[in-house]
Amino acid sequence: SGLSGRIAAYRGGYLPEERRALERALHTGELLGLAATNALELGIDISGLDAVLITGYPGTRASLWQQAGRAGRAGQGALAIMIARDEPLDTYLVHHPDSVFHTPVESTVLDPHNPYVLAPHLCAAAAEIPLTEADFALFGPETPQLLSKLEKRKLLRRRNSGWHWTRKERAADLTDIRGSGGKPVQVVEAGTGRLLGTVDAGAAHTTVHEGAVHLHQGRTYVVRQLDLEDSAALVEEASPPWTTMARDTTSLAVLETDAEVPWGEARLCFGSVEVTNQVVSYLRRRLITGEVLGETKLDLPPRTLRTRAVWWTVTEDQLDAARINPEILAGSLHAAEHAAIGMLPLFATCDRWDIGGVSIALHPDTLLPTVFVYDGQPGGAGFAERAFHTARAWLTATRDAIAACECEAGCPSCIQSPKCGNANDPLHKRGAIRLLTELLRSAA
């Protein structure tokens, strides 16, 4: 028990002075260890540790080596241990260690023409030196159209010498290296007004909704109120015997199909979509056992995301050939979607938290059973496009990973997902294998 005070927690949303104090204490030896999120990869002044324990595959080889590299000093040995979780990728890598040790770090996937990426960069460039038409070749064909939009929004002003940044604030602040989605939500202790830390705006609905159990520096808090207008979550210290997990609903509309490839009767497509997501309730789960104690409804506004997606459809004849009746169709599609999201990081530089999915037995835009996988970033980040171009290899690996799993009816190592908004229901393992086999029969 004397050692418990020499271990601390660390995440990106802590206050800067709190983070620096933890880093100092670890350097001096006052702290023996830190339990950290992937904030350990960037923005932290720590190296030369004796050992790093990585709990679960971080999603990319780049992240794995970044985390492992925190251990070791010049001329001294170090230990990095990866403890596999019940996840499709972890299971795959334990059986295929060459995918880690004999494969180079992923090539980074980026869509530089994404207006959500390009617009802030144009502003930052104009703040350095006015933009001229001669610069269009550097920034791509979308530049003129974007510049006129930025003029209308009064972010840039056009003069004879080019486009100028004329505002007082720094243009570089339009780009957030920690992610996007708006102003971070401040986590505030209700009784004292003390600021505990922040949570990214994009994660607030699922992590600091009313009733959520929130952990900070080893202490447990319960969220009493989430004020979306003021970007604040009011919390009180408490120790309920449960954890909480948000449930959400997601619908998706196809805006434009950019590419379509026939795979026999099936179709593989890539294009622009609008995703509408709403957190509707949360489950209370008993500590340790995970038993569900109850569900509480939430009243949170829907959020929309315009992004890029890859999707595939199958026909009635293909369902018949795969022996998939209406009772197991939804579960088969849902299981294939989960496993495909779990495997995509082997083919694109992302982890499963960067991408989302929707599967539906009759989609109103395709009028067929359809599985979508989409980029979680506004405008797309290039992951879905990469998935489209490597779809045969990606979906073959997905089917093989499900089939190789020794479980009877599906488990976290194959078709269950830690981020499923429907509590992993319905899922049908054998149906997913038959469905993917039939889909791939005529894959280009």
XYZ file of C-alpha atoms in Angstrom:
444
model
C 0.000 0.000 0.000
C 2.990 2.308 0.537
C 3.643 2.186 -3.213
C 0.128 3.199 -4.277
C 0.958 6.876 -3.812
C 3.893 6.544 -6.193
C 1.756 5.696 -9.231
C -0.391 8.333 -10.976
C -2.722 8.703 -13.972
C -2.131 10.882 -17.028
C -4.297 11.999 -19.981
C -4.436 14.852 -22.473
C -7.298 16.725 -20.803
C -5.445 17.450 -17.553
C -4.514 21.037 -16.758
C -1.034 21.977 -18.115
C 0.456 22.570 -14.654
C -0.867 19.170 -13.517
C 0.754 17.453 -16.499
C 4.109 19.188 -15.989
C 4.109 18.303 -12.254
C 3.529 14.628 -13.124
C 6.345 14.688 -15.683
C 8.737 16.228 -13.110
C 7.767 13.711 -10.430
C 8.412 10.831 -12.829
C 11.816 12.260 -13.835
C 12.948 12.655 -10.213
C 11.824 9.161 -9.202
C 9.197 10.453 -6.791
C 6.686 8.619 -9.034
C 7.504 5.054 -10.045
C 4.913 4.755 -12.810
C 2.171 6.431 -14.834
C -1.051 4.902 -16.138
C -1.490 6.952 -19.315
C -3.728 7.249 -22.356
C -2.188 7.689 -25.803
C -1.217 11.181 -24.586
C 2.021 9.289 -23.871
C 2.787 9.505 -27.609
C 2.865 13.259 -28.201
C 3.172 16.438 -26.171
C 4.769 14.768 -23.159
C 8.337 15.281 -21.992
C 9.099 11.726 -20.887
C 11.675 9.255 -22.154
C 14.240 6.918 -20.638
C 11.731 4.785 -18.692
C 12.694 1.231 -17.726
C 9.547 -0.409 -19.086
C 6.351 0.335 -20.986
C 3.271 -1.892 -20.680
C 0.947 -1.309 -23.643
C -2.573 -2.451 -22.807
C -3.936 -3.502 -26.160
C -2.708 -2.712 -29.667
C -2.865 1.096 -30.030
C -4.317 0.869 -33.548
C -1.241 1.559 -35.683
C 2.366 0.391 -35.779
C 3.401 4.062 -35.679
C 1.673 4.467 -32.294
C 3.019 1.140 -31.020
C 6.650 2.127 -31.666
C 6.047 5.678 -30.393
C 4.772 4.283 -27.059
C 7.424 1.547 -26.818
C 10.097 4.174 -27.507
C 9.397 5.913 -24.183
C 11.470 3.181 -22.527
C 15.248 2.942 -22.825
C 18.274 5.175 -22.329
C 21.394 5.419 -24.475
C 23.438 2.286 -23.950
C 20.848 0.614 -21.705
C 18.238 -2.038 -22.366
C 14.488 -1.503 -22.047
C 11.341 -3.580 -21.898
C 8.155 -3.016 -23.901
C 5.298 -5.474 -23.378
C 2.042 -5.464 -25.332
C -0.847 -7.069 -23.455
C -3.429 -8.156 -26.031
C -7.097 -7.265 -25.499
C -10.197 -9.086 -26.728
C -10.170 -7.239 -30.055
C -10.081 -8.478 -33.677
C -6.763 -6.734 -34.378
C -5.085 -7.871 -31.156
C -6.146 -11.465 -31.843
C -4.861 -11.229 -35.410
C -1.498 -9.746 -34.358
C -0.890 -12.341 -31.620
C -1.219 -15.003 -34.336
C 0.640 -12.943 -36.986
C 3.533 -11.192 -35.124
C 5.241 -10.562 -38.492
C 2.589 -7.886 -39.081
C 4.310 -5.923 -36.291
C 7.976 -6.892 -36.518
C 8.506 -7.327 -40.251
C 6.212 -4.650 -41.649
C 7.179 -0.982 -42.014
C 5.292 1.803 -40.263
C 2.105 2.661 -42.158
C 2.106 5.234 -44.915
C 0.156 8.222 -43.661
C -3.231 8.736 -45.307
C -4.350 12.338 -45.782
C -6.734 14.150 -48.099
C -5.120 17.603 -48.522
C -8.082 18.807 -50.605
C -10.542 18.218 -47.758
C -12.019 21.731 -47.246
C -12.043 21.270 -43.469
C -8.266 20.735 -43.639
C -7.443 23.138 -46.473
C -9.430 26.220 -45.353
C -7.559 26.808 -42.045
C -4.258 26.213 -43.868
C -5.113 28.858 -46.474
C -5.866 31.309 -43.647
C -2.584 30.488 -41.893
C -0.658 30.849 -45.171
C -2.310 34.233 -45.901
C -1.355 35.417 -42.410
C 2.312 34.687 -43.215
C 2.292 36.361 -46.647
C -0.709 37.371 -48.817
C -1.915 34.576 -51.105
C -1.825 35.162 -54.869
C -3.080 33.211 -57.881
C 0.484 31.951 -58.352
C 0.005 29.985 -55.093
C -3.013 28.040 -56.394
C -0.782 25.307 -57.802
C 0.602 24.673 -54.291
C -2.798 24.255 -52.648
C -4.751 22.484 -55.396
C -7.726 23.083 -57.703
C -10.231 23.685 -54.863
C -8.347 26.828 -53.750
C -10.214 29.573 -55.741
C -13.620 28.300 -54.643
C -12.514 28.049 -50.999
C -10.974 31.525 -51.026
C -14.270 33.075 -52.132
C -16.046 31.244 -49.272
C -13.435 32.500 -46.797
C -13.979 36.046 -48.143
C -17.745 35.736 -47.586
C -17.116 34.587 -44.014
C -14.843 37.644 -43.584
C -11.875 35.467 -42.665
C -9.827 36.746 -45.627
C -9.955 40.046 -47.515
C -8.999 40.450 -51.173
C -6.827 43.364 -52.277
C -4.715 43.944 -55.408
C -1.712 42.164 -53.916
C -3.774 39.063 -53.037
C -5.800 37.601 -50.175
C -4.943 38.919 -46.697
C -5.655 37.746 -43.148
C -6.988 40.835 -41.367
C -8.256 39.543 -38.045
C -6.636 40.102 -34.652
C -6.526 36.438 -33.594
C -3.844 34.061 -34.890
C -4.883 32.169 -38.041
C -2.903 29.139 -36.847
C -5.374 28.773 -33.957
C -8.063 27.712 -36.454
C -6.311 24.340 -36.615
C -6.386 22.145 -33.531
C -3.629 19.517 -33.433
C -5.571 17.523 -30.814
C -8.581 17.019 -33.075
C -11.608 19.015 -34.107
C -15.213 19.378 -33.103
C -15.364 22.662 -31.233
C -14.390 24.150 -27.900
C -13.262 21.613 -25.267
C -15.759 20.946 -22.465
C -14.486 22.022 -19.048
C -14.982 19.501 -16.231
C -15.823 21.535 -13.103
C -16.366 20.376 -9.503
C -19.875 21.631 -8.673
C -19.323 22.418 -4.981
C -16.005 24.267 -5.283
C -15.942 25.579 -8.871
C -12.515 23.934 -9.246
C -11.533 23.105 -12.841
C -10.528 19.424 -12.980
C -9.643 19.256 -16.675
C -11.179 19.201 -20.131
C -12.778 16.715 -22.514
C -12.751 17.073 -26.330
C -16.052 18.455 -27.607
C -16.483 15.457 -29.899
C -16.373 13.030 -26.956
C -18.494 15.067 -24.500
C -21.894 13.540 -25.350
C -20.626 10.018 -24.671
C -18.224 10.632 -21.755
C -19.600 13.512 -19.637
C -23.364 13.288 -20.184
C -25.602 13.695 -17.146
C -25.116 10.641 -14.907
C -21.772 9.608 -16.442
C -19.105 8.209 -14.129
C -15.921 10.216 -14.750
C -12.459 9.249 -13.474
C -9.834 11.900 -12.737
C -6.476 11.292 -11.034
C -7.734 8.088 -9.423
C -10.864 9.760 -8.010
C -14.398 8.972 -9.164
C -16.915 11.684 -10.027
C -20.515 11.625 -11.271
C -21.653 14.223 -13.815
C -24.623 16.189 -12.428
C -25.127 18.444 -15.461
C -23.714 18.882 -18.980
C -24.145 22.484 -20.139
C -23.577 22.414 -23.903
C -24.009 26.186 -24.326
C -21.245 27.019 -21.860
C -19.162 23.895 -22.698
C -19.036 22.781 -19.059
C -19.745 19.536 -17.191
C -20.531 19.921 -13.483
C -19.374 16.932 -11.429
C -19.472 15.759 -7.792
C -17.115 13.279 -6.165
C -18.905 9.969 -5.587
C -18.143 6.235 -5.728
C -21.118 4.400 -7.255
C -20.659 0.619 -7.676
C -21.079 0.902 -11.454
C -19.539 2.304 -14.640
C -21.534 3.982 -17.403
C -21.642 3.406 -21.168
C -23.467 5.674 -23.629
C -25.778 4.244 -26.302
C -26.376 6.069 -29.544
C -28.192 5.831 -32.856
C -26.586 6.589 -36.207
C -28.241 7.124 -39.584
C -26.510 7.854 -42.866
C -27.585 9.481 -46.147
C -25.637 9.174 -49.418
C -24.963 12.651 -50.864
C -22.877 11.671 -53.905
C -21.343 8.478 -55.299
C -17.869 9.208 -56.721
C -16.914 5.669 -57.767
C -18.688 2.347 -58.134
C -17.219 -1.072 -58.931
C -19.358 -4.144 -59.703
C -18.392 -7.305 -57.816
C -20.700 -9.662 -59.690
C -24.174 -8.623 -58.529
C -22.717 -6.775 -55.531
C -21.544 -3.166 -55.707
C -18.554 -1.522 -53.994
C -18.911 2.283 -53.777
C -17.080 5.357 -52.526
C -18.467 8.859 -52.053
C -19.786 11.625 -49.812
C -22.278 10.971 -47.032
C -23.989 12.780 -44.181
C -23.966 10.947 -40.861
C -26.445 11.863 -38.115
C -25.546 10.607 -34.644
C -27.470 11.022 -31.402
C -26.612 9.778 -27.909
C -29.984 8.552 -26.622
C -29.292 6.795 -23.295
C -26.656 5.221 -21.094
C -26.251 1.846 -19.416
C -25.085 1.376 -15.833
C -22.822 -1.682 -15.528
C -21.757 -3.295 -12.273
C -18.037 -2.927 -11.532
C -15.923 -6.042 -12.259
C -18.785 -8.281 -13.538
C -20.092 -5.820 -16.160
C -23.695 -6.878 -15.406
C -26.196 -4.316 -16.765
C -28.076 -2.681 -13.876
C -30.320 -0.395 -15.910
C -30.689 2.075 -18.783
C -31.401 5.815 -18.461
C -32.681 7.972 -21.324
C -30.820 11.173 -22.270
C -32.023 14.299 -24.063
C -29.054 15.401 -26.182
C -29.205 17.084 -29.621
C -28.277 15.109 -32.760
C -24.965 15.881 -34.453
C -24.339 15.778 -38.185
C -21.102 15.018 -39.984
C -20.431 15.416 -43.718
C -17.687 12.998 -44.610
C -16.503 10.286 -47.019
C -17.468 6.623 -46.924
C -16.917 3.272 -48.586
C -19.930 0.974 -48.820
C -21.033 -2.296 -50.359
C -24.412 -3.759 -51.267
C -25.610 -7.307 -51.880
C -28.720 -8.605 -53.675
C -31.516 -10.975 -52.633
C -29.980 -13.709 -54.807
C -26.645 -13.310 -53.023
C -28.365 -13.535 -49.627
C -30.061 -16.760 -50.769
C -26.711 -18.145 -51.975
C -25.158 -17.299 -48.581
C -28.137 -18.934 -46.772
C -29.023 -15.697 -44.956
C -32.690 -15.454 -44.031
C -34.381 -12.224 -42.830
C -34.004 -13.227 -39.145
C -30.190 -13.205 -39.269
C -29.644 -10.533 -41.958
C -29.271 -7.548 -39.606
C -26.925 -9.475 -37.293
C -24.787 -10.719 -40.214
C -24.378 -7.212 -41.683
C -23.674 -5.710 -38.237
C -21.036 -8.370 -37.451
C -19.332 -7.867 -40.838
C -19.309 -4.082 -40.253
C -17.704 -4.393 -36.787
C -15.009 -6.794 -37.969
C -14.243 -4.673 -41.057
C -13.755 -1.573 -38.879
C -11.528 -3.599 -36.551
C -9.311 -4.729 -39.476
C -9.044 -1.463 -41.435
C -6.051 -0.184 -39.370
C -3.924 -2.880 -41.048
C -4.613 -1.162 -44.380
C -4.803 2.565 -43.482
C -3.117 4.705 -40.818
C -6.072 4.871 -38.452
C -7.452 3.079 -35.442
C -11.047 1.978 -34.992
C -11.848 5.191 -33.101
C -11.076 7.250 -36.252
C -13.759 5.501 -38.309
C -17.420 4.641 -37.911
C -19.876 2.275 -39.512
C -23.549 1.766 -40.280
C -25.195 -1.436 -41.509
C -28.817 -1.674 -42.560
C -30.954 -4.456 -44.043
C -32.684 -2.054 -46.482
C -31.016 1.327 -46.917
C -33.323 4.044 -48.334
C -30.640 5.311 -50.766
C -29.414 1.962 -52.131
C -32.682 -0.012 -51.609
C -30.473 -3.004 -50.739
C -28.740 -4.501 -47.682
C -25.738 -2.186 -47.237
C -22.668 -1.825 -45.000
C -21.009 1.615 -44.741
C -17.615 2.483 -43.203
C -16.964 6.219 -42.921
C -14.251 8.651 -41.809
C -14.914 10.195 -38.400
C -13.402 13.546 -39.501
C -15.481 16.276 -41.224
C -14.822 16.155 -44.965
C -13.021 12.811 -44.650
C -9.439 11.950 -43.754
C -8.586 9.520 -46.563
C -9.249 6.295 -44.633
C -12.455 5.338 -46.488
C -10.801 6.087 -49.834
C -7.870 3.833 -48.897
C -10.377 1.150 -47.854
C -12.125 1.430 -51.245
C -8.861 0.936 -53.149
C -7.744 -2.060 -51.034
C -11.255 -3.451 -50.456
C -10.581 -6.967 -51.690
C -7.565 -7.485 -49.391
C -9.255 -5.649 -46.484
C -12.532 -7.605 -46.627
C -10.711 -10.915 -47.230
C -8.648 -10.306 -44.066
C -11.909 -9.423 -42.278
C -13.578 -12.688 -43.269
C -10.461 -14.708 -42.395
C -10.182 -13.054 -38.973
C -13.808 -13.913 -38.099
C -13.445 -17.475 -39.386
C -10.170 -18.059 -37.496
C -11.652 -17.034 -34.146
C -12.343 -20.100 -31.983
C -15.449 -18.724 -30.286
C -18.859 -20.250 -30.958
C -21.102 -17.260 -31.663
C -18.919 -14.158 -31.678
C -16.748 -12.444 -29.085
C -14.693 -9.257 -28.636
C -11.860 -10.955 -30.534
C -13.868 -11.089 -33.765
C -17.230 -9.318 -34.170
C -17.958 -7.444 -30.935
C -16.872 -3.801 -30.768
C -15.956 -1.731 -27.690
C -17.555 1.349 -29.270
C -20.857 -0.146 -30.467
C -23.757 2.203 -29.702
C -26.216 -0.734 -29.760
C -24.489 -2.797 -27.059
C -23.336 -5.355 -29.694
C -26.830 -6.511 -30.569
C -27.776 -8.105 -32.974
C -24.673 -9.970 -34.195
C -24.455 -13.235 -36.188
C -20.957 -14.649 -36.632
C -21.593 -17.503 -39.067
C -23.889 -15.356 -41.189
C -21.164 -12.708 -41.482
C -18.631 -15.304 -42.692
C -21.057 -16.648 -45.331
C -22.048 -13.128 -46.401
C -18.439 -11.935 -46.838
C -17.521 -15.161 -48.668
C -20.372 -14.565 -51.137
C -19.476 -10.859 -51.503
C -15.830 -11.692 -52.269
C -16.666 -14.436 -54.774
C -16.665 -11.922 -57.651
C -14.396 -9.274 -56.093
C -12.359 -7.348 -58.645
